[in-house]
Tab-separated table of N, CA and C in Angstrom:
chain	number	residue	atom	x	y	z
A	27	MET	N	10.956	-6.815	1.042
A	27	MET	CA	10.750	-5.440	0.632
A	27	MET	C	10.305	-4.720	1.990
A	28	ASP	N	11.613	-3.654	2.183
A	28	ASP	CA	11.175	-2.934	3.330
A	28	ASP	C	10.191	-1.565	2.939
A	29	ASN	N	9.937	-1.089	2.087
A	29	ASN	CA	9.106	0.166	1.868
A	29	ASN	C	8.759	-0.212	0.581
A	30	GLY	N	7.456	0.873	0.104
A	30	GLY	CA	7.052	1.091	-1.276
A	30	GLY	C	5.565	0.859	-0.829
A	31	ASN	N	4.864	0.717	-2.001
A	31	ASN	CA	3.570	0.621	-2.142
A	31	ASN	C	2.929	-0.714	-2.528
A	32	LEU	N	3.241	-1.803	-1.697
A	32	LEU	CA	3.252	-3.015	-1.918
A	32	LEU	C	2.037	-3.496	-0.681
A	33	ARG	N	0.562	-3.731	-1.551
A	33	ARG	CA	-0.338	-4.171	-0.670
A	33	ARG	C	-0.610	-5.667	-0.940
A	34	ALA	N	-0.976	-6.237	0.476
A	34	ALA	CA	-1.364	-7.684	0.176
A	34	ALA	C	-2.737	-7.626	1.178
A	35	VAL	N	-3.529	-8.587	0.556
A	35	VAL	CA	-5.044	-8.637	0.980
A	35	VAL	C	-5.200	-9.967	0.885
A	36	TRP	N	-5.613	-10.781	2.040
A	36	TRP	CA	-6.048	-12.129	2.225
A	36	TRP	C	-7.561	-11.988	2.612
A	37	LYS	N	-8.253	-13.218	1.809
A	37	LYS	CA	-9.997	-13.296	2.201
A	37	LYS	C	-9.844	-14.332	2.778
A	38	GLY	N	-10.853	-14.700	3.778
A	38	GLY	CA	-11.082	-16.140	4.423
A	38	GLY	C	-12.351	-16.409	3.915
A	39	ASP	N	-12.631	-17.679	4.130
A	39	ASP	CA	-14.073	-18.294	3.551
A	39	ASP	C	-15.161	-17.862	4.779
A	40	ASP	N	-14.518	-17.466	5.876
A	40	ASP	CA	-15.611	-17.045	6.724
A	40	ASP	C	-15.976	-15.345	6.568
A	41	GLU	N	-15.789	-14.638	5.322
A	41	GLU	CA	-15.816	-13.184	5.236
A	41	GLU	C	-14.628	-12.601	6.059
A	42	SER	N	-13.586	-12.949	6.426
A	42	SER	CA	-12.618	-12.216	7.026
A	42	SER	C	-11.639	-11.541	5.905
A	43	HIS	N	-11.023	-10.603	6.276
A	43	HIS	CA	-10.442	-9.872	5.308
A	43	HIS	C	-9.076	-9.232	5.861
A	44	LEU	N	-7.889	-9.207	5.847
A	44	LEU	CA	-6.635	-8.853	5.933
A	44	LEU	C	-6.135	-8.070	4.782
A	45	GLY	N	-5.731	-6.891	5.055
A	45	GLY	CA	-5.146	-5.834	4.232
A	45	GLY	C	-3.955	-5.381	4.956
A	46	ILE	N	-2.573	-5.522	4.234
A	46	ILE	CA	-1.417	-4.808	4.884
A	46	ILE	C	-0.777	-3.924	3.702
A	47	GLN	N	-0.361	-2.963	4.290
A	47	GLN	CA	0.569	-2.178	3.270
A	47	GLN	C	1.800	-1.881	3.948
A	48	PHE	N	2.892	-2.360	3.340
A	48	PHE	CA	4.278	-2.048	3.994
A	48	PHE	C	4.778	-0.918	3.829
A	49	LEU	N	5.311	0.210	4.838
A	49	LEU	CA	5.630	1.448	4.813
A	49	LEU	C	7.318	1.512	4.886
A	50	GLY	N	7.919	0.461	5.660
A	50	GLY	CA	9.229	0.784	5.636
A	50	GLY	C	9.598	0.600	6.998
A	51	ASN	N	11.077	0.408	7.248
A	51	ASN	CA	11.395	0.290	8.986
A	51	ASN	C	10.594	-0.394	9.935
A	52	GLN	N	10.109	-1.504	9.249
A	52	GLN	CA	9.276	-2.690	9.860
A	52	GLN	C	7.874	-1.901	10.194
A	53	TRP	N	7.406	-1.137	9.532
A	53	TRP	CA	6.028	-0.272	9.846
A	53	TRP	C	5.014	-0.493	8.783
A	54	VAL	N	3.779	-1.045	9.229
A	54	VAL	CA	2.747	-1.191	8.021
A	54	VAL	C	1.522	-0.685	8.684
A	55	GLU	N	0.549	-0.260	7.466
A	55	GLU	CA	-0.865	-0.141	7.874
A	55	GLU	C	-1.501	-1.214	7.545
A	56	TYR	N	-2.888	-1.553	8.335
A	56	TYR	CA	-3.309	-2.568	8.177
A	56	TYR	C	-4.812	-2.286	8.259
A	57	VAL	N	-5.561	-3.249	7.678
A	57	VAL	CA	-6.976	-3.463	7.919
A	57	VAL	C	-7.459	-4.881	8.152
A	58	ILE	N	-8.215	-5.083	8.985
A	58	ILE	CA	-9.185	-6.273	9.392
A	58	ILE	C	-10.448	-6.115	9.361
A	59	PHE	N	-11.204	-7.132	8.692
A	59	PHE	CA	-12.588	-7.198	8.790
A	59	PHE	C	-12.840	-9.034	9.330
A	60	LYS	N	-13.670	-8.948	10.356
A	60	LYS	CA	-13.734	-10.194	10.819
A	60	LYS	C	-15.314	-10.514	11.030
A	61	HIS	N	-15.962	-11.206	10.631
A	61	HIS	CA	-17.359	-11.366	11.093
A	61	HIS	C	-17.390	-12.280	12.583
A	62	ARG	N	-18.379	-11.782	13.209
A	62	ARG	CA	-18.313	-12.106	14.480
A	62	ARG	C	-19.102	-13.491	14.530
A	63	PRO	N	-19.027	-14.525	15.102
A	63	PRO	CA	-19.725	-15.879	15.274
A	63	PRO	C	-21.386	-15.361	15.599
A	64	SER	N	-21.931	-16.127	15.305
A	64	SER	CA	-23.501	-15.959	15.651
A	64	SER	C	-24.480	-14.887	15.539
A	65	THR	N	-23.831	-13.813	14.974
A	65	THR	CA	-24.311	-12.511	14.567
A	65	THR	C	-23.999	-12.154	13.181
A	66	SER	N	-24.700	-10.906	12.638
A	66	SER	CA	-24.252	-10.262	11.366
A	66	SER	C	-23.429	-9.205	11.339
A	67	ASP	N	-22.755	-9.225	12.715
A	67	ASP	CA	-22.024	-8.169	12.703
A	67	ASP	C	-20.495	-8.364	12.391
A	68	VAL	N	-19.666	-7.283	11.797
A	68	VAL	CA	-18.615	-7.344	11.410
A	68	VAL	C	-17.700	-6.389	12.160
A	69	ALA	N	-16.554	-6.866	12.958
A	69	ALA	CA	-15.645	-6.118	13.443
A	69	ALA	C	-14.596	-5.723	12.273
A	70	ARG	N	-14.201	-4.051	12.505
A	70	ARG	CA	-13.588	-3.562	11.642
A	70	ARG	C	-12.420	-2.993	12.416
A	71	VAL	N	-11.144	-3.243	12.051
A	71	VAL	CA	-9.967	-2.553	12.882
A	71	VAL	C	-8.999	-2.103	11.844
A	72	ALA	N	-8.454	-1.052	11.975
A	72	ALA	CA	-7.416	-0.457	10.887
A	72	ALA	C	-6.397	0.190	11.860
A	73	GLY	N	-5.154	0.428	11.162
A	73	GLY	CA	-4.254	1.181	11.961
A	73	GLY	C	-2.805	1.150	11.345
A	74	ARG	N	-1.867	1.711	12.052
A	74	ARG	CA	-0.389	1.733	11.838
A	74	ARG	C	0.117	1.187	13.039
A	75	ASP	N	1.105	0.116	12.564
A	75	ASP	CA	1.869	-0.690	13.824
A	75	ASP	C	3.076	-1.458	13.502
A	76	THR	N	3.795	-1.893	14.042
A	76	THR	CA	5.154	-2.691	13.748
A	76	THR	C	4.654	-4.074	13.070
A	77	LEU	N	5.297	-4.543	12.543
A	77	LEU	CA	5.323	-5.918	11.991
A	77	LEU	C	4.690	-6.953	13.130
A	78	ASP	N	5.227	-6.590	14.310
A	78	ASP	CA	4.949	-7.697	15.612
A	78	ASP	C	3.662	-7.586	16.016
A	79	GLY	N	3.528	-6.059	16.186
A	79	GLY	CA	2.075	-5.428	16.434
A	79	GLY	C	0.923	-6.286	15.610
A	80	VAL	N	1.119	-6.154	14.444
A	80	VAL	CA	0.182	-6.778	13.302
A	80	VAL	C	-0.086	-8.149	13.469
A	81	LYS	N	0.968	-9.010	13.937
A	81	LYS	CA	1.171	-10.236	14.116
A	81	LYS	C	0.207	-10.571	15.356
A	82	SER	N	0.322	-9.702	16.199
A	82	SER	CA	-0.557	-9.688	17.741
A	82	SER	C	-1.822	-9.721	17.018
A	83	GLN	N	-2.235	-8.648	16.309
A	83	GLN	CA	-3.823	-8.565	15.879
A	83	GLN	C	-4.080	-9.716	15.170
A	84	ILE	N	-3.489	-10.281	14.118
A	84	ILE	CA	-3.902	-11.337	13.758
A	84	ILE	C	-4.171	-12.676	14.763
A	85	ASP	N	-3.525	-12.785	15.513
A	85	ASP	CA	-3.681	-13.750	16.662
A	85	ASP	C	-4.958	-13.386	17.141
A	86	ALA	N	-4.871	-12.240	17.990
A	86	ALA	CA	-6.241	-11.870	18.817
A	86	ALA	C	-7.452	-12.087	17.577
A	87	PHE	N	-7.500	-11.597	16.407
A	87	PHE	CA	-8.747	-11.996	15.516
A	87	PHE	C	-8.918	-13.585	14.857
A	88	ASP	N	-7.807	-14.726	15.144
A	88	ASP	CA	-7.960	-15.946	15.094
A	88	ASP	C	-7.723	-15.927	13.556
A	89	LEU	N	-6.983	-14.917	12.828
A	89	LEU	CA	-6.889	-15.115	11.231
A	89	LEU	C	-5.831	-16.176	10.666
A	90	ALA	N	-5.081	-16.708	11.561
A	90	ALA	CA	-3.864	-17.572	11.328
A	90	ALA	C	-4.149	-18.850	10.989
A	91	SER	N	-5.393	-19.174	11.105
A	91	SER	CA	-6.024	-20.705	10.694
A	91	SER	C	-6.579	-20.622	9.136
């Protein structure tokens, strides 16, 4: 699906959260919540990017495992 209001959300065992809304033309809006190890802090990142850009964010936050 290239556009429309499809939202996918993944939640990890470590309280991580990834939400993606597909906007069309390879663009998405995304939100990431990732618990920081050894603290009670949660990193929160949201934005609009290409699919490749979001894949880079997923790798940077170690959400692929």
